[in-house]
mmCIF file of C-alpha atoms and ligand atoms in Angstrom:
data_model
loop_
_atom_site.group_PDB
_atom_site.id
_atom_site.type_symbol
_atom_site.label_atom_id
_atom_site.label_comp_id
_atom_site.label_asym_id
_atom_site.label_seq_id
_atom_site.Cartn_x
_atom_site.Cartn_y
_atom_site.Cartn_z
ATOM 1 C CA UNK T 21 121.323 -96.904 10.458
ATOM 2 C CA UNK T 22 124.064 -98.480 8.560
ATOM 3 C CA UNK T 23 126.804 -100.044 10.152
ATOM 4 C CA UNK T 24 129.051 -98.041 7.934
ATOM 5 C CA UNK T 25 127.141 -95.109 7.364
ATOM 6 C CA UNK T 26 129.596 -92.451 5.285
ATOM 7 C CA UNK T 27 125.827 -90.280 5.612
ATOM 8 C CA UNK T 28 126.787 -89.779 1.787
ATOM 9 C CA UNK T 29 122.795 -90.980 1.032
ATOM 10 C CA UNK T 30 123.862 -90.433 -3.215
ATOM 11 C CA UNK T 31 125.706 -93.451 -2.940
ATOM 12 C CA UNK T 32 123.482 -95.826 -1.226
ATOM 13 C CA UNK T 33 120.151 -97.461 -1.129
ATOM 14 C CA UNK T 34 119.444 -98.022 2.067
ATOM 15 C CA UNK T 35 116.648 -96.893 4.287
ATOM 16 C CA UNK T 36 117.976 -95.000 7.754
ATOM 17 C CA UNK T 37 117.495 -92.347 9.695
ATOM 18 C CA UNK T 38 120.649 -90.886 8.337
ATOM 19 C CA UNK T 39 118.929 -90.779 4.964
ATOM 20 C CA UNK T 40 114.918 -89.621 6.709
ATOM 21 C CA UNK T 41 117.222 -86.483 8.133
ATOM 22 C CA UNK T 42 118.716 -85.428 4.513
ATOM 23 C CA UNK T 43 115.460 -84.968 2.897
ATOM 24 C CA UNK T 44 114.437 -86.310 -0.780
ATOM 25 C CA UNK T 45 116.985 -86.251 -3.463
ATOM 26 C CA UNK T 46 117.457 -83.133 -5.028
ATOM 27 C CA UNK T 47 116.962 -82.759 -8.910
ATOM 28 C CA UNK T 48 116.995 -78.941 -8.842
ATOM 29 C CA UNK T 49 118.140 -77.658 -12.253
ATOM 30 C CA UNK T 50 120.642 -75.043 -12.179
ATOM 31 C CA UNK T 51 119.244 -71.836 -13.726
ATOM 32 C CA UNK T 52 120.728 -69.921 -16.933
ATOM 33 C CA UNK T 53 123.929 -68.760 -15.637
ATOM 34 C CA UNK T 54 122.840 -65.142 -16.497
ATOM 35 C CA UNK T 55 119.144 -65.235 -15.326
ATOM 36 C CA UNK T 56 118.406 -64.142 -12.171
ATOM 37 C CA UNK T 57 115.002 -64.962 -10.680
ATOM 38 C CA UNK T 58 114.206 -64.343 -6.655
ATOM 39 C CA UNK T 59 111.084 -66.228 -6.205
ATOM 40 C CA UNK T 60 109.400 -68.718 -7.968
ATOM 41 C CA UNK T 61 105.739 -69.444 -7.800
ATOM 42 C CA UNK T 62 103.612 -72.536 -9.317
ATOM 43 C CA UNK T 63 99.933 -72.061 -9.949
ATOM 44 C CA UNK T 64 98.376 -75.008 -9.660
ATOM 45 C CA UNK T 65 94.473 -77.150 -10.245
ATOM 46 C CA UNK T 66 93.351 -80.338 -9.871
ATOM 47 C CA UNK T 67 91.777 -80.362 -13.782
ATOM 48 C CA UNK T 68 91.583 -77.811 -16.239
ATOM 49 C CA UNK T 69 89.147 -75.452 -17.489
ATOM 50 C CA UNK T 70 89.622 -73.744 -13.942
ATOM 51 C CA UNK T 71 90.933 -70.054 -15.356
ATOM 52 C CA UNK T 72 94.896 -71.100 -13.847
ATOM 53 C CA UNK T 73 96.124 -69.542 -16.891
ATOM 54 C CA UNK T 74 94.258 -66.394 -16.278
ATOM 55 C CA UNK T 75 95.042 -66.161 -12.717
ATOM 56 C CA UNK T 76 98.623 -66.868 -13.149
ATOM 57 C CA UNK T 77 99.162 -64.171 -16.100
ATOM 58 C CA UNK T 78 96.495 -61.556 -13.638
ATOM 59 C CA UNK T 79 99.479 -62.111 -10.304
ATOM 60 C CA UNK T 80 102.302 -61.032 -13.096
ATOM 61 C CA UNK T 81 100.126 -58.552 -13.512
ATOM 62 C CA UNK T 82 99.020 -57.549 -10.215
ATOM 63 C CA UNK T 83 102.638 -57.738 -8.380
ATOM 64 C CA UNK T 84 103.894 -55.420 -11.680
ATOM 65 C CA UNK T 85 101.620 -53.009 -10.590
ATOM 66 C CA UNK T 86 103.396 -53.097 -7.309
ATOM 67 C CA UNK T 87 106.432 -52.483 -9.138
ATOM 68 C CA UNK T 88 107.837 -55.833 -8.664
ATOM 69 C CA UNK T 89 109.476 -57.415 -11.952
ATOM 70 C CA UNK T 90 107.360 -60.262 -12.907
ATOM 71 C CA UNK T 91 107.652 -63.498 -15.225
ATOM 72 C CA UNK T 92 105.524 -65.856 -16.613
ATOM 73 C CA UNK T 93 106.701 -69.475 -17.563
ATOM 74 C CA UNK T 94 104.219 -71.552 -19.559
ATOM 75 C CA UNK T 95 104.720 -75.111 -18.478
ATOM 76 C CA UNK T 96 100.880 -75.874 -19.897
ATOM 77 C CA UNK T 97 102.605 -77.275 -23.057
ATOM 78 C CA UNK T 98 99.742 -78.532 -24.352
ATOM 79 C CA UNK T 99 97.561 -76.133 -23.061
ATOM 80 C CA UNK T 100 99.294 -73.022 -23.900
ATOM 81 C CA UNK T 101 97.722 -69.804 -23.674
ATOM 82 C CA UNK T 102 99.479 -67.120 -21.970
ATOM 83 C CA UNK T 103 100.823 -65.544 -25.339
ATOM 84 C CA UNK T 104 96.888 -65.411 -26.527
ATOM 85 C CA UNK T 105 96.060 -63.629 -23.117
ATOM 86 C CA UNK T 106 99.186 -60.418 -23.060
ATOM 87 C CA UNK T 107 98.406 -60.185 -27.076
ATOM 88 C CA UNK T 108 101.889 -61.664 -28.099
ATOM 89 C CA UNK T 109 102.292 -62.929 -31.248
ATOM 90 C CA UNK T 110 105.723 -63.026 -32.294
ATOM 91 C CA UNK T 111 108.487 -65.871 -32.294
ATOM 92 C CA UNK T 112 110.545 -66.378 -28.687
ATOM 93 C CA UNK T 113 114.551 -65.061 -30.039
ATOM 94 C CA UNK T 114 117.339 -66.670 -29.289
ATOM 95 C CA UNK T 115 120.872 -66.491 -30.035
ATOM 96 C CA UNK T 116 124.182 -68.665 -28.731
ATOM 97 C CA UNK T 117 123.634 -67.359 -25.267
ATOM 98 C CA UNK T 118 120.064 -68.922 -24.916
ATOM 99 C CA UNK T 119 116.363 -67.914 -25.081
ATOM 100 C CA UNK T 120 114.874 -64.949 -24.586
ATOM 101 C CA UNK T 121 111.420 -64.424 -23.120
ATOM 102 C CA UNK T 122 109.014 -62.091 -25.081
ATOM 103 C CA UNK T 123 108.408 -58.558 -23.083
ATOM 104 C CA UNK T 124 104.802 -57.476 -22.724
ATOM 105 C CA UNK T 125 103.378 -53.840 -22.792
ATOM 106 C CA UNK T 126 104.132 -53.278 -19.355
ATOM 107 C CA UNK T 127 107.353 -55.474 -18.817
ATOM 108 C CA UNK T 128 106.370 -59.141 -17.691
ATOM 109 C CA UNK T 129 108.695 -61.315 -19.571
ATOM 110 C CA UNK T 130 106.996 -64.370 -20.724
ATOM 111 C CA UNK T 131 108.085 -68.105 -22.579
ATOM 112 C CA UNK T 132 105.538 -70.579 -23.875
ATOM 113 C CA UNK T 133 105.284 -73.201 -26.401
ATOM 114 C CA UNK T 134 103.309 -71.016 -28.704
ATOM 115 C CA UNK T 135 106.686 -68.750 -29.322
ATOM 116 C CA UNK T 136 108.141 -71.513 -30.743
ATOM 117 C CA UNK T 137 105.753 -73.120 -32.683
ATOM 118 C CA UNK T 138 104.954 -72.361 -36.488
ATOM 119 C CA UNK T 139 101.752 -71.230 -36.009
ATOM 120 C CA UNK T 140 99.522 -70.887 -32.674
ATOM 121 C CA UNK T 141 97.466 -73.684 -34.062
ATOM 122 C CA UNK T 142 99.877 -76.427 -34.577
ATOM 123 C CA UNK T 143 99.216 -79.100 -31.859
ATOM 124 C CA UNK T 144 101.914 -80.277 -29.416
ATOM 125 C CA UNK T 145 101.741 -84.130 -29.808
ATOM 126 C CA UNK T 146 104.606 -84.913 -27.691
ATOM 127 C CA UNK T 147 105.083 -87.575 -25.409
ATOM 128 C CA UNK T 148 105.480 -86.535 -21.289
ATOM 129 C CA UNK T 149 108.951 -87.267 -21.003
ATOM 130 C CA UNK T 150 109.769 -84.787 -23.555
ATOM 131 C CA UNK T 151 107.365 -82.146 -22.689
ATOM 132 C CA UNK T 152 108.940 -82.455 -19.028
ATOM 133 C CA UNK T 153 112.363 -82.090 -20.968
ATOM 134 C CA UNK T 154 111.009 -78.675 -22.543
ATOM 135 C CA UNK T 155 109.891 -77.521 -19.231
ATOM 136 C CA UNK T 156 113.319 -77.584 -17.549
ATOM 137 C CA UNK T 157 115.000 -76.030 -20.656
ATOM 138 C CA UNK T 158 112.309 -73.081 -20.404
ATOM 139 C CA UNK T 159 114.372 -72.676 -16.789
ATOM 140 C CA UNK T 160 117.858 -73.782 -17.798
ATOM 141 C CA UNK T 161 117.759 -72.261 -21.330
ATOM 142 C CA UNK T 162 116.234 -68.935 -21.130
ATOM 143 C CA UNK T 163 117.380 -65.978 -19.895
ATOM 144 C CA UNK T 164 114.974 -64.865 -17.109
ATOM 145 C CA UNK T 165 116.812 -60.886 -16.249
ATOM 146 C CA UNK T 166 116.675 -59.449 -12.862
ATOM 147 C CA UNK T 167 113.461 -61.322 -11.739
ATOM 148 C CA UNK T 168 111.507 -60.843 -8.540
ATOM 149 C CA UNK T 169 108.622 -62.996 -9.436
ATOM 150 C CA UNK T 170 108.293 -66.007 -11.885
ATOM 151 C CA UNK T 171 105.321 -67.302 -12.034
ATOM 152 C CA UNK T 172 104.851 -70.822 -13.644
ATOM 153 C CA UNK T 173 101.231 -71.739 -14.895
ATOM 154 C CA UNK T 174 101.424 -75.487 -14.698
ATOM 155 C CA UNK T 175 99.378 -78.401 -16.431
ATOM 156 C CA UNK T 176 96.706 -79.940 -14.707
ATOM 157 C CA UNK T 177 96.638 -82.403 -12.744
ATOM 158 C CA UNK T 178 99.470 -84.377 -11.357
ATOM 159 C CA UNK T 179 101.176 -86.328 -13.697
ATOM 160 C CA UNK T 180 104.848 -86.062 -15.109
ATOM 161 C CA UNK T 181 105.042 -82.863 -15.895
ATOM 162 C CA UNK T 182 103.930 -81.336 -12.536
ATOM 163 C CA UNK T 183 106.361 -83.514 -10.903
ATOM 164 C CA UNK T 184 109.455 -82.367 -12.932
ATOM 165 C CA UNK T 185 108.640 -78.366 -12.400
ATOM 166 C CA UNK T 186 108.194 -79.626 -8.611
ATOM 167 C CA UNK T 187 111.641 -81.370 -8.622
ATOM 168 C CA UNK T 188 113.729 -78.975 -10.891
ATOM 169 C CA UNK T 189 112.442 -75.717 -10.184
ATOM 170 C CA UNK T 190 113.383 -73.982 -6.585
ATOM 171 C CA UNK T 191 109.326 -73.092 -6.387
ATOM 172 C CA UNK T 192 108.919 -71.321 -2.860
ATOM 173 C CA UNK T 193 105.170 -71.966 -3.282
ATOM 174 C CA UNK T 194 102.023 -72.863 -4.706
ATOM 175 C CA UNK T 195 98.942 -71.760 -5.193
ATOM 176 C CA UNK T 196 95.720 -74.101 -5.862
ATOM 177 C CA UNK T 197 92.757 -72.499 -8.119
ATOM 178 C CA UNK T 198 89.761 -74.192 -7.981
ATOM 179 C CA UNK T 199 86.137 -73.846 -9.191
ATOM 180 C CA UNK T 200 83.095 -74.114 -6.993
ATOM 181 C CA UNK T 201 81.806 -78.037 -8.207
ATOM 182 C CA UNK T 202 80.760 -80.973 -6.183
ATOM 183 C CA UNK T 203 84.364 -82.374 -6.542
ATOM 184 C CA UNK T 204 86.539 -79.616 -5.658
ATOM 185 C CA UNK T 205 87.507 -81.278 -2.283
ATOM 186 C CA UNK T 206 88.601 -83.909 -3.820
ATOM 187 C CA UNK T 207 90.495 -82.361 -6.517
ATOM 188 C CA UNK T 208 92.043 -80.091 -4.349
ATOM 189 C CA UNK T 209 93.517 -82.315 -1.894
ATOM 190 C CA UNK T 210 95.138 -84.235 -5.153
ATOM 191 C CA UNK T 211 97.017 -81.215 -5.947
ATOM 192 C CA UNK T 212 97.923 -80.374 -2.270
ATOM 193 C CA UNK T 213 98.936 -84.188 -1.325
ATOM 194 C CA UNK T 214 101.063 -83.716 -4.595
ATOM 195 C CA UNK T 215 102.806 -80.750 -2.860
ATOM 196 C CA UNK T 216 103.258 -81.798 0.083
ATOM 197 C CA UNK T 217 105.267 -85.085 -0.962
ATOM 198 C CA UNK T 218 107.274 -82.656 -2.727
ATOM 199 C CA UNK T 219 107.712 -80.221 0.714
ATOM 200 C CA UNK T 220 106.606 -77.143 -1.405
ATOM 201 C CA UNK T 221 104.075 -74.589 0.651
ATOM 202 C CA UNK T 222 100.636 -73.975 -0.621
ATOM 203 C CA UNK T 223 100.409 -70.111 -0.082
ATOM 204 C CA UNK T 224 96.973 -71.073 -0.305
ATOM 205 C CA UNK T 225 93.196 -71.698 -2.205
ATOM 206 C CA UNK T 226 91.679 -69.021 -4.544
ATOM 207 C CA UNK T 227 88.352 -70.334 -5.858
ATOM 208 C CA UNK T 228 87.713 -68.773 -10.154
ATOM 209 C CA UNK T 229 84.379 -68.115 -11.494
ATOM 210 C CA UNK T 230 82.914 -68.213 -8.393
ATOM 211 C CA UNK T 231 79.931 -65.685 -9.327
ATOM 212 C CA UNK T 232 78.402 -63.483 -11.265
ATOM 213 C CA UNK T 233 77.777 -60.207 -10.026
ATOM 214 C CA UNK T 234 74.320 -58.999 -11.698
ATOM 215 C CA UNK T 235 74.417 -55.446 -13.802
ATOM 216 C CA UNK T 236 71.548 -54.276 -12.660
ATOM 217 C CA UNK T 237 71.477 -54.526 -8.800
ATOM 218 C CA UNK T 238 74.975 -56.129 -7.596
ATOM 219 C CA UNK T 239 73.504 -59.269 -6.163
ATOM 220 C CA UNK T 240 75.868 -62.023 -6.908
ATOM 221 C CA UNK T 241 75.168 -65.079 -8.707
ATOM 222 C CA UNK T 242 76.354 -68.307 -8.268
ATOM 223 C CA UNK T 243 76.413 -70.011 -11.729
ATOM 224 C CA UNK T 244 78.109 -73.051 -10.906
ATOM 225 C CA UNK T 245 76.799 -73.818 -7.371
ATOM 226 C CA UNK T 246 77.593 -72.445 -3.616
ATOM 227 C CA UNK T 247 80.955 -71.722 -3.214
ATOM 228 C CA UNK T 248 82.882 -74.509 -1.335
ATOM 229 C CA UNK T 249 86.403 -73.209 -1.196
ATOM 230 C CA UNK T 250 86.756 -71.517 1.800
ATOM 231 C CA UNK T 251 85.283 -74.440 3.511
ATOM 232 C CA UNK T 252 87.857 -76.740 1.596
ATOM 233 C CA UNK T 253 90.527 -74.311 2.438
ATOM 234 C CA UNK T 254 89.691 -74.768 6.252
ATOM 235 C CA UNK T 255 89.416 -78.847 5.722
ATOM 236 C CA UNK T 256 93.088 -78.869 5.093
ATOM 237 C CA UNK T 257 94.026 -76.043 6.714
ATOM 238 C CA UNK T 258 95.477 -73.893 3.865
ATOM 239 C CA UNK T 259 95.069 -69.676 4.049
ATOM 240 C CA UNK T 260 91.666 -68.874 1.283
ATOM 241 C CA UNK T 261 92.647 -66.358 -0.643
ATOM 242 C CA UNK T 262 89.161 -65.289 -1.939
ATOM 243 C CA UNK T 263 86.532 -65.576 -4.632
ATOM 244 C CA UNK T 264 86.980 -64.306 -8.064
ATOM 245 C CA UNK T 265 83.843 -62.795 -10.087
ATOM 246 C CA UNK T 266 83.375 -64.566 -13.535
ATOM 247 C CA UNK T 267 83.570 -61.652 -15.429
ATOM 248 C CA UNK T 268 82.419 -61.082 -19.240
ATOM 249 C CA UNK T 269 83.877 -57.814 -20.136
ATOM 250 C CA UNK T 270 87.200 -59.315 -18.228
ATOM 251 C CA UNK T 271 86.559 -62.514 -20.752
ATOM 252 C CA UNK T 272 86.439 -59.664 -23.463
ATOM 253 C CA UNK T 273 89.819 -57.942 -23.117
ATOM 254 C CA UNK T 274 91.251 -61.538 -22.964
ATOM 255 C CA UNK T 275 90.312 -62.489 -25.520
ATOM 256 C CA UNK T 276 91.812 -59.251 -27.014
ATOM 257 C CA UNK T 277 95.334 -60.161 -25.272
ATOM 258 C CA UNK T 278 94.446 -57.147 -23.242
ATOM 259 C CA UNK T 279 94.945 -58.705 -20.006
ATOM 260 C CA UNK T 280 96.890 -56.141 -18.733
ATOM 261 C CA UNK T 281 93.899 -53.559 -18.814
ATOM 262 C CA UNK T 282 91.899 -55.578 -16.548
ATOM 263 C CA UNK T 283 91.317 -54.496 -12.798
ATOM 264 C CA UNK T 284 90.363 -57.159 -10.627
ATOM 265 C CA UNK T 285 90.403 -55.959 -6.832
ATOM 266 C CA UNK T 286 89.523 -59.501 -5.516
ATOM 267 C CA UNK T 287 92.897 -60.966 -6.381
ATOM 268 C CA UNK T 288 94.348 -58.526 -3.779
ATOM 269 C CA UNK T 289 94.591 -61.015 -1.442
ATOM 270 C CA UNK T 290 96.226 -63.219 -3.770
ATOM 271 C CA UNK T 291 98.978 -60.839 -4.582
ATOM 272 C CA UNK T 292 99.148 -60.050 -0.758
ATOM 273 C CA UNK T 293 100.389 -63.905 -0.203
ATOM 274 C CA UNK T 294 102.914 -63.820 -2.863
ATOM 275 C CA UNK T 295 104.309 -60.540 -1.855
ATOM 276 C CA UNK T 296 104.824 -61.910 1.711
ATOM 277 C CA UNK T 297 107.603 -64.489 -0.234
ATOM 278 C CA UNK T 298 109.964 -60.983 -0.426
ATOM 279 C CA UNK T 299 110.186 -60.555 3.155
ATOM 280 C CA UNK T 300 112.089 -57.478 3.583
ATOM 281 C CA UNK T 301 114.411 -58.296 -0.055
ATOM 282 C CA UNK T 302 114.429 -54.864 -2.027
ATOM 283 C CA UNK T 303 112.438 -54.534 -5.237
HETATM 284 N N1 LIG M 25 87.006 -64.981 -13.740
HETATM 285 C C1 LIG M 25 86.942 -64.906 -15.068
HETATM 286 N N2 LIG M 25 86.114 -63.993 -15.665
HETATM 287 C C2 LIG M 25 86.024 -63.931 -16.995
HETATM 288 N N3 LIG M 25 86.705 -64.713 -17.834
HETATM 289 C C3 LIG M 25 87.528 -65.628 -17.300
HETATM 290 C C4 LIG M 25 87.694 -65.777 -15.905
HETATM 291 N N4 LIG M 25 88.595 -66.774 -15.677
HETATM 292 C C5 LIG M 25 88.964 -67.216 -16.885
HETATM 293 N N5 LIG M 25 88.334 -66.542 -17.856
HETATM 294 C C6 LIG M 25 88.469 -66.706 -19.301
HETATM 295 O O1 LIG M 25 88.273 -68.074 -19.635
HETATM 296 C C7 LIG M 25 89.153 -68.427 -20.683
HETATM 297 C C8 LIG M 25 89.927 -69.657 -20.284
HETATM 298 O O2 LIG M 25 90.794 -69.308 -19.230
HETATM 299 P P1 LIG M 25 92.208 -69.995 -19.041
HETATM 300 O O3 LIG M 25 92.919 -70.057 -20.353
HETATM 301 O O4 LIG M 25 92.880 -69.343 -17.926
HETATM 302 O O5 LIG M 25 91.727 -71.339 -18.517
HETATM 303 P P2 LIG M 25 91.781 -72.760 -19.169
HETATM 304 O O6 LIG M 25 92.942 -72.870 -20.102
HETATM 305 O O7 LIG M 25 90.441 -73.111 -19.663
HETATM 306 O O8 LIG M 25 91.988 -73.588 -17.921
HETATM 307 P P3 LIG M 25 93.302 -73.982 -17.222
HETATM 308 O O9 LIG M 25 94.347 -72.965 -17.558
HETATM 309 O O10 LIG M 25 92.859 -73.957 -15.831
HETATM 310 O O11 LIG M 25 93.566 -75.343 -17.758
HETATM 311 C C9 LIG M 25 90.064 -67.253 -20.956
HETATM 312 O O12 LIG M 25 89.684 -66.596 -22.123
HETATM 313 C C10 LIG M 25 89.873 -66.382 -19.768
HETATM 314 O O13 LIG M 25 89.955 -65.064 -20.108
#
């Protein structure tokens, strides 16, 4: 330690224990002063292409159905496709207050890119620095109302963007969606080394497209190889939180931004982990 330790660690460089006890700076961003959010939860991947958007906007979706009230926050900025997926089209509204999310049919409140973009075509060509910098205004900026579940669908990968949702948002945990492919160990342990430098909890590994189950006689197919997850899930010790069917009429009514009609009893236990976040808080 020090010799003159104040244990004020803001104002000094130095390495000691005084600084290992307080923890990593904090960059937390301060919410909008009249949103009120109780959880926040990241879905992560290693790479894209993985369905994260899908699962994200199907646990709004799921936990609504539990009567919880649910968010989404689109922090794929140059990815962005929730809007596409709940069928909303129109502009994000704000006034002098701040932003306000767009509602879906059954009441998830939802910001992306897209809202505020001329049309849902014109590329985002931004450098990271300021997509990071539109990430933390989509939590400092808009007013999220009366909140139980936010639910941030992140970019893939781990780059700057990941980091500053990691560092400014209070996220109470992540979840990692893979794929089943030859790589997935490795990918996955990118994304959970990445959270665990930044002390958030991986609620755990749900593995997308996992099989097809055939029309005719139920036997499932695996189109993109064995499924490795729950294996990978037991390598680094993280709860699996099961195998989703590749589904093409649930493809269908997403592409119709009719997410909301789809049923999809295998994200149950999914749902089940983020629900555990409320303890015994009311609805
Ligand atoms: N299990 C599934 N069954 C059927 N369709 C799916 C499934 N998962 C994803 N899809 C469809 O695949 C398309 C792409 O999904 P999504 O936008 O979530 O992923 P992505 O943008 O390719 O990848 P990511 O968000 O992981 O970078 C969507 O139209 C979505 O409806």
């Amino acid at each position: 330690m020090a010799e003159q330790c104040t244990h004020d660690c803001s104002s000094c460089s130095q390495s000691c224990s005084s600084r290992e006890q307080a923890g990593p700076a904090s960059f937390l961003e301060k919410p909008h002063e009249l949103s009120s959010v109780k959880h926040v939860v990241a879905v992560a991947s290693g790479k894209g292409g993985v369905g994260k958007s899908f699962v994200t906007s199907m646990l709004a979706v799921g936990l609504a159905r539990r009567g919880y009230k649910t968010a989404v926050l689109d922090a794929d900025i140059t990815g962005p496709s929730i809007p596409k997926l709940f069928g909303i089209h129109e502009q994000a509204q704000s006034d002098g207050l701040g932003i306000y999310p767009a509602l879906t049919g059954q009441g998830t409140q939802v910001i992306s890119i897209n809202m505020m973009l001329d049309t849902e075509t014109t590329p985002v060509i931004w450098r990271g620095p300021v997509i990071a910098g539109v990430v933390k205004q989509f939590w400092t900026d808009v007013i999220w109302r009366d909140v139980d579940f936010l639910f941030v669908d992140m970019p893939p990968g781990t780059g700057d963007v990941p980091l500053t949702v990691f560092q400014s948002l209070p996220v109470d945990g992540c979840l990692v969606v893979s794929t089943p492919q030859d790589l997935v160990s490795m990918i996955v342990s990118k994304a959970v080394n990445m959270t665990s430098a930044m002390h958030i909890p991986v609620l755990g590994l749900l593995e997308n497209m996992s099989y097809l189950a055939c029309p005719d006689c139920g036997k499932q197919i695996e189109l993109f190889g064995h499924s490795k997850a729950e294996a990978v899930a037991n390598q680094f010790s993280l709860p699996f939180l099961g195998r989703l069917p590749i589904d093409p009429a649930v493809a269908a009514l997403c592409d119709e931004g009719r997410i909301e009609e789809v049923q999809l009893p295998a994200l149950d236990i999914a749902c089940d982990a983020v629900e555990v976040l409320m303890g015994g808080e009311e609805k």
